[in-house]
Amino acid sequence: MTRDRAPRLLVVEDNDTNMMIFRDLLVTEGYEVREATTAEAAFAVARSEPIDLILMDVQLPGMDGIEAVRVLRNDPCTREIPIVAVSAHALAPHSKRALEAGCIGYVTKPIRSRDFRERVRSYLGSRV
Ligand code: MN
């Protein structure tokens, strides 16, 4: 797949500080970044423009990130978009739940910038 634009990532994160960290890292990498602080706001973005990868915080106010992944997976508009879960919980049951909901990966906070950059690159894979 060739592209004539930078990869576009949608970051779903309700914490301002974390959002700033993601934005700085991703913009520095040359990606376009879209932001949402709730599941509902994320649905609106994902349905309205091409998104190459979603970073989904698991702990969100209202609908949580896992339920949001299920909604995105069941919507013909958004079901092809790869989603990576982001959570402060490193234990296996948490990552298992995210992968079962349809995430392609699981990243734990706090974010380590070098590792995170490499993982995002690999999640975008041949689509970049
Ligand atoms: Mn959160």
JSON list of C-alpha atoms and ligand atoms in Angstrom, two decimals:
[
{"chain": "A", "resi": 1, "resn": "MET", "atom": "CA", "xyz": [0.00, 0.00, 0.00]},
{"chain": "A", "resi": 2, "resn": "THR", "atom": "CA", "xyz": [1.44, 3.35, -0.97]},
{"chain": "A", "resi": 3, "resn": "ARG", "atom": "CA", "xyz": [0.43, 6.57, 0.61]},
{"chain": "A", "resi": 4, "resn": "ASP", "atom": "CA", "xyz": [0.72, 10.21, -0.34]},
{"chain": "A", "resi": 5, "resn": "ARG", "atom": "CA", "xyz": [0.45, 11.50, 3.21]},
{"chain": "A", "resi": 6, "resn": "ALA", "atom": "CA", "xyz": [1.99, 10.99, 6.61]},
{"chain": "A", "resi": 7, "resn": "PRO", "atom": "CA", "xyz": [0.48, 8.21, 8.74]},
{"chain": "A", "resi": 8, "resn": "ARG", "atom": "CA", "xyz": [-2.42, 9.57, 10.74]},
{"chain": "A", "resi": 9, "resn": "LEU", "atom": "CA", "xyz": [-2.86, 8.37, 14.32]},
{"chain": "A", "resi": 10, "resn": "LEU", "atom": "CA", "xyz": [-5.83, 8.88, 16.58]},
{"chain": "A", "resi": 11, "resn": "VAL", "atom": "CA", "xyz": [-4.86, 9.12, 20.24]},
{"chain": "A", "resi": 12, "resn": "VAL", "atom": "CA", "xyz": [-7.68, 8.45, 22.69]},
{"chain": "A", "resi": 13, "resn": "GLU", "atom": "CA", "xyz": [-6.52, 9.62, 26.11]},
{"chain": "A", "resi": 14, "resn": "ASP", "atom": "CA", "xyz": [-8.31, 11.52, 28.88]},
{"chain": "A", "resi": 15, "resn": "ASN", "atom": "CA", "xyz": [-5.20, 12.63, 30.78]},
{"chain": "A", "resi": 16, "resn": "ASP", "atom": "CA", "xyz": [-3.77, 15.94, 29.53]},
{"chain": "A", "resi": 17, "resn": "THR", "atom": "CA", "xyz": [-0.18, 15.14, 30.50]},
{"chain": "A", "resi": 18, "resn": "ASN", "atom": "CA", "xyz": [-0.25, 11.76, 28.78]},
{"chain": "A", "resi": 19, "resn": "MET", "atom": "CA", "xyz": [-1.85, 13.31, 25.72]},
{"chain": "A", "resi": 20, "resn": "MET", "atom": "CA", "xyz": [0.94, 15.88, 25.54]},
{"chain": "A", "resi": 21, "resn": "ILE", "atom": "CA", "xyz": [3.58, 13.14, 25.77]},
{"chain": "A", "resi": 22, "resn": "PHE", "atom": "CA", "xyz": [1.94, 11.13, 22.97]},
{"chain": "A", "resi": 23, "resn": "ARG", "atom": "CA", "xyz": [1.48, 14.20, 20.80]},
{"chain": "A", "resi": 24, "resn": "ASP", "atom": "CA", "xyz": [5.11, 15.32, 21.18]},
{"chain": "A", "resi": 25, "resn": "LEU", "atom": "CA", "xyz": [6.49, 11.87, 20.42]},
{"chain": "A", "resi": 26, "resn": "LEU", "atom": "CA", "xyz": [4.24, 11.23, 17.44]},
{"chain": "A", "resi": 27, "resn": "VAL", "atom": "CA", "xyz": [4.51, 14.67, 15.84]},
{"chain": "A", "resi": 28, "resn": "THR", "atom": "CA", "xyz": [8.31, 14.43, 16.16]},
{"chain": "A", "resi": 29, "resn": "GLU", "atom": "CA", "xyz": [8.11, 11.18, 14.23]},
{"chain": "A", "resi": 30, "resn": "GLY", "atom": "CA", "xyz": [6.35, 13.01, 11.41]},
{"chain": "A", "resi": 31, "resn": "TYR", "atom": "CA", "xyz": [2.90, 11.54, 12.02]},
{"chain": "A", "resi": 32, "resn": "GLU", "atom": "CA", "xyz": [-0.34, 13.43, 11.87]},
{"chain": "A", "resi": 33, "resn": "VAL", "atom": "CA", "xyz": [-2.12, 13.25, 15.20]},
{"chain": "A", "resi": 34, "resn": "ARG", "atom": "CA", "xyz": [-5.83, 13.40, 15.95]},
{"chain": "A", "resi": 35, "resn": "GLU", "atom": "CA", "xyz": [-6.97, 13.53, 19.56]},
{"chain": "A", "resi": 36, "resn": "ALA", "atom": "CA", "xyz": [-10.02, 12.41, 21.50]},
{"chain": "A", "resi": 37, "resn": "THR", "atom": "CA", "xyz": [-10.61, 12.35, 25.26]},
{"chain": "A", "resi": 38, "resn": "THR", "atom": "CA", "xyz": [-13.65, 10.04, 25.25]},
{"chain": "A", "resi": 39, "resn": "ALA", "atom": "CA", "xyz": [-14.79, 6.95, 23.37]},
{"chain": "A", "resi": 40, "resn": "GLU", "atom": "CA", "xyz": [-17.63, 8.85, 21.77]},
{"chain": "A", "resi": 41, "resn": "ALA", "atom": "CA", "xyz": [-15.32, 11.58, 20.49]},
{"chain": "A", "resi": 42, "resn": "ALA", "atom": "CA", "xyz": [-13.02, 8.88, 19.10]},
{"chain": "A", "resi": 43, "resn": "PHE", "atom": "CA", "xyz": [-15.88, 7.27, 17.16]},
{"chain": "A", "resi": 44, "resn": "ALA", "atom": "CA", "xyz": [-16.68, 10.61, 15.53]},
{"chain": "A", "resi": 45, "resn": "VAL", "atom": "CA", "xyz": [-13.08, 11.11, 14.39]},
{"chain": "A", "resi": 46, "resn": "ALA", "atom": "CA", "xyz": [-12.58, 7.52, 13.23]},
{"chain": "A", "resi": 47, "resn": "ARG", "atom": "CA", "xyz": [-15.77, 7.65, 11.16]},
{"chain": "A", "resi": 48, "resn": "SER", "atom": "CA", "xyz": [-14.98, 10.96, 9.51]},
{"chain": "A", "resi": 49, "resn": "GLU", "atom": "CA", "xyz": [-11.45, 10.64, 8.16]},
{"chain": "A", "resi": 50, "resn": "PRO", "atom": "CA", "xyz": [-8.85, 7.97, 7.31]},
{"chain": "A", "resi": 51, "resn": "ILE", "atom": "CA", "xyz": [-6.99, 6.84, 10.42]},
{"chain": "A", "resi": 52, "resn": "ASP", "atom": "CA", "xyz": [-4.02, 4.46, 10.16]},
{"chain": "A", "resi": 53, "resn": "LEU", "atom": "CA", "xyz": [-3.67, 3.50, 13.82]},
{"chain": "A", "resi": 54, "resn": "ILE", "atom": "CA", "xyz": [-5.60, 4.16, 17.02]},
{"chain": "A", "resi": 55, "resn": "LEU", "atom": "CA", "xyz": [-3.91, 4.36, 20.42]},
{"chain": "A", "resi": 56, "resn": "MET", "atom": "CA", "xyz": [-6.69, 3.60, 22.89]},
{"chain": "A", "resi": 57, "resn": "ASP", "atom": "CA", "xyz": [-6.39, 4.35, 26.59]},
{"chain": "A", "resi": 58, "resn": "VAL", "atom": "CA", "xyz": [-8.15, 1.56, 28.47]},
{"chain": "A", "resi": 59, "resn": "GLN", "atom": "CA", "xyz": [-9.20, 3.74, 31.43]},
{"chain": "A", "resi": 60, "resn": "LEU", "atom": "CA", "xyz": [-11.53, 6.39, 30.04]},
{"chain": "A", "resi": 61, "resn": "PRO", "atom": "CA", "xyz": [-14.38, 8.25, 31.70]},
{"chain": "A", "resi": 62, "resn": "GLY", "atom": "CA", "xyz": [-17.76, 6.83, 30.66]},
{"chain": "A", "resi": 63, "resn": "MET", "atom": "CA", "xyz": [-17.34, 4.05, 28.11]},
{"chain": "A", "resi": 64, "resn": "ASP", "atom": "CA", "xyz": [-13.96, 2.43, 28.75]},
{"chain": "A", "resi": 65, "resn": "GLY", "atom": "CA", "xyz": [-11.36, 1.73, 26.10]},
{"chain": "A", "resi": 66, "resn": "ILE", "atom": "CA", "xyz": [-12.08, -1.99, 25.79]},
{"chain": "A", "resi": 67, "resn": "GLU", "atom": "CA", "xyz": [-15.77, -1.41, 25.16]},
{"chain": "A", "resi": 68, "resn": "ALA", "atom": "CA", "xyz": [-14.79, 1.31, 22.67]},
{"chain": "A", "resi": 69, "resn": "VAL", "atom": "CA", "xyz": [-12.62, -1.21, 20.81]},
{"chain": "A", "resi": 70, "resn": "ARG", "atom": "CA", "xyz": [-15.59, -3.57, 20.55]},
{"chain": "A", "resi": 71, "resn": "VAL", "atom": "CA", "xyz": [-17.73, -0.78, 19.10]},
{"chain": "A", "resi": 72, "resn": "LEU", "atom": "CA", "xyz": [-15.04, 0.15, 16.56]},
{"chain": "A", "resi": 73, "resn": "ARG", "atom": "CA", "xyz": [-14.59, -3.52, 15.59]},
{"chain": "A", "resi": 74, "resn": "ASN", "atom": "CA", "xyz": [-18.32, -3.87, 14.96]},
{"chain": "A", "resi": 75, "resn": "ASP", "atom": "CA", "xyz": [-18.67, -0.76, 12.82]},
{"chain": "A", "resi": 76, "resn": "PRO", "atom": "CA", "xyz": [-18.05, -1.35, 9.08]},
{"chain": "A", "resi": 77, "resn": "CYS", "atom": "CA", "xyz": [-16.62, 2.19, 8.91]},
{"chain": "A", "resi": 78, "resn": "THR", "atom": "CA", "xyz": [-13.91, 1.54, 11.47]},
{"chain": "A", "resi": 79, "resn": "ARG", "atom": "CA", "xyz": [-13.41, -2.22, 11.73]},
{"chain": "A", "resi": 80, "resn": "GLU", "atom": "CA", "xyz": [-10.22, -2.25, 9.63]},
{"chain": "A", "resi": 81, "resn": "ILE", "atom": "CA", "xyz": [-8.37, 0.35, 11.68]},
{"chain": "A", "resi": 82, "resn": "PRO", "atom": "CA", "xyz": [-5.64, -1.27, 13.81]},
{"chain": "A", "resi": 83, "resn": "ILE", "atom": "CA", "xyz": [-5.98, -0.43, 17.50]},
{"chain": "A", "resi": 84, "resn": "VAL", "atom": "CA", "xyz": [-3.30, -0.59, 20.19]},
{"chain": "A", "resi": 85, "resn": "ALA", "atom": "CA", "xyz": [-4.46, -0.50, 23.81]},
{"chain": "A", "resi": 86, "resn": "VAL", "atom": "CA", "xyz": [-2.60, 1.72, 26.26]},
{"chain": "A", "resi": 87, "resn": "SER", "atom": "CA", "xyz": [-2.87, 1.07, 29.99]},
{"chain": "A", "resi": 88, "resn": "ALA", "atom": "CA", "xyz": [-1.11, 1.55, 33.30]},
{"chain": "A", "resi": 89, "resn": "HIS", "atom": "CA", "xyz": [-1.88, -2.11, 34.10]},
{"chain": "A", "resi": 90, "resn": "ALA", "atom": "CA", "xyz": [0.97, -4.39, 33.05]},
{"chain": "A", "resi": 91, "resn": "LEU", "atom": "CA", "xyz": [-0.54, -7.68, 34.21]},
{"chain": "A", "resi": 92, "resn": "ALA", "atom": "CA", "xyz": [-1.41, -10.35, 31.67]},
{"chain": "A", "resi": 93, "resn": "PRO", "atom": "CA", "xyz": [-5.20, -10.46, 32.31]},
{"chain": "A", "resi": 94, "resn": "HIS", "atom": "CA", "xyz": [-5.42, -6.81, 31.25]},
{"chain": "A", "resi": 95, "resn": "SER", "atom": "CA", "xyz": [-3.52, -7.27, 28.02]},
{"chain": "A", "resi": 96, "resn": "LYS", "atom": "CA", "xyz": [-5.43, -10.48, 27.30]},
{"chain": "A", "resi": 97, "resn": "ARG", "atom": "CA", "xyz": [-8.73, -8.64, 27.60]},
{"chain": "A", "resi": 98, "resn": "ALA", "atom": "CA", "xyz": [-7.53, -5.97, 25.16]},
{"chain": "A", "resi": 99, "resn": "LEU", "atom": "CA", "xyz": [-6.28, -8.49, 22.62]},
{"chain": "A", "resi": 100, "resn": "GLU", "atom": "CA", "xyz": [-9.51, -10.49, 22.87]},
{"chain": "A", "resi": 101, "resn": "ALA", "atom": "CA", "xyz": [-11.48, -7.31, 22.15]},
{"chain": "A", "resi": 102, "resn": "GLY", "atom": "CA", "xyz": [-9.52, -6.97, 18.89]},
{"chain": "A", "resi": 103, "resn": "CYS", "atom": "CA", "xyz": [-6.44, -4.89, 19.68]},
{"chain": "A", "resi": 104, "resn": "ILE", "atom": "CA", "xyz": [-3.27, -5.73, 17.76]},
{"chain": "A", "resi": 105, "resn": "GLY", "atom": "CA", "xyz": [-1.04, -4.74, 20.68]},
{"chain": "A", "resi": 106, "resn": "TYR", "atom": "CA", "xyz": [-0.82, -3.51, 24.24]},
{"chain": "A", "resi": 107, "resn": "VAL", "atom": "CA", "xyz": [1.41, -0.72, 25.51]},
{"chain": "A", "resi": 108, "resn": "THR", "atom": "CA", "xyz": [1.89, 0.05, 29.20]},
{"chain": "A", "resi": 109, "resn": "LYS", "atom": "CA", "xyz": [2.22, 3.49, 30.74]},
{"chain": "A", "resi": 110, "resn": "PRO", "atom": "CA", "xyz": [4.45, 5.22, 31.62]},
{"chain": "A", "resi": 111, "resn": "ILE", "atom": "CA", "xyz": [5.59, 5.36, 28.01]},
{"chain": "A", "resi": 112, "resn": "ARG", "atom": "CA", "xyz": [9.27, 4.76, 27.31]},
{"chain": "A", "resi": 113, "resn": "SER", "atom": "CA", "xyz": [9.91, 6.93, 24.30]},
{"chain": "A", "resi": 114, "resn": "ARG", "atom": "CA", "xyz": [12.37, 4.84, 22.28]},
{"chain": "A", "resi": 115, "resn": "ASP", "atom": "CA", "xyz": [10.47, 1.60, 22.77]},
{"chain": "A", "resi": 116, "resn": "PHE", "atom": "CA", "xyz": [7.19, 3.35, 22.04]},
{"chain": "A", "resi": 117, "resn": "ARG", "atom": "CA", "xyz": [8.46, 4.89, 18.78]},
{"chain": "A", "resi": 118, "resn": "GLU", "atom": "CA", "xyz": [9.72, 1.53, 17.58]},
{"chain": "A", "resi": 119, "resn": "ARG", "atom": "CA", "xyz": [6.49, -0.20, 18.46]},
{"chain": "A", "resi": 120, "resn": "VAL", "atom": "CA", "xyz": [4.34, 2.39, 16.70]},
{"chain": "A", "resi": 121, "resn": "ARG", "atom": "CA", "xyz": [6.53, 2.04, 13.63]},
{"chain": "A", "resi": 122, "resn": "SER", "atom": "CA", "xyz": [6.09, -1.70, 13.67]},
{"chain": "A", "resi": 123, "resn": "TYR", "atom": "CA", "xyz": [2.32, -1.48, 14.24]},
{"chain": "A", "resi": 124, "resn": "LEU", "atom": "CA", "xyz": [2.07, 0.77, 11.21]},
{"chain": "A", "resi": 125, "resn": "GLY", "atom": "CA", "xyz": [4.21, -1.84, 9.44]},
{"chain": "A", "resi": 126, "resn": "SER", "atom": "CA", "xyz": [3.96, -2.06, 5.69]},
{"chain": "A", "resi": 127, "resn": "ARG", "atom": "CA", "xyz": [1.18, 0.53, 5.75]},
{"chain": "A", "resi": 128, "resn": "VAL", "atom": "CA", "xyz": [3.78, 3.30, 6.22]},
{"chain": "B", "resi": 1, "resn": "MN", "atom": "MN", "xyz": [-7.23, 7.32, 31.24]}
]
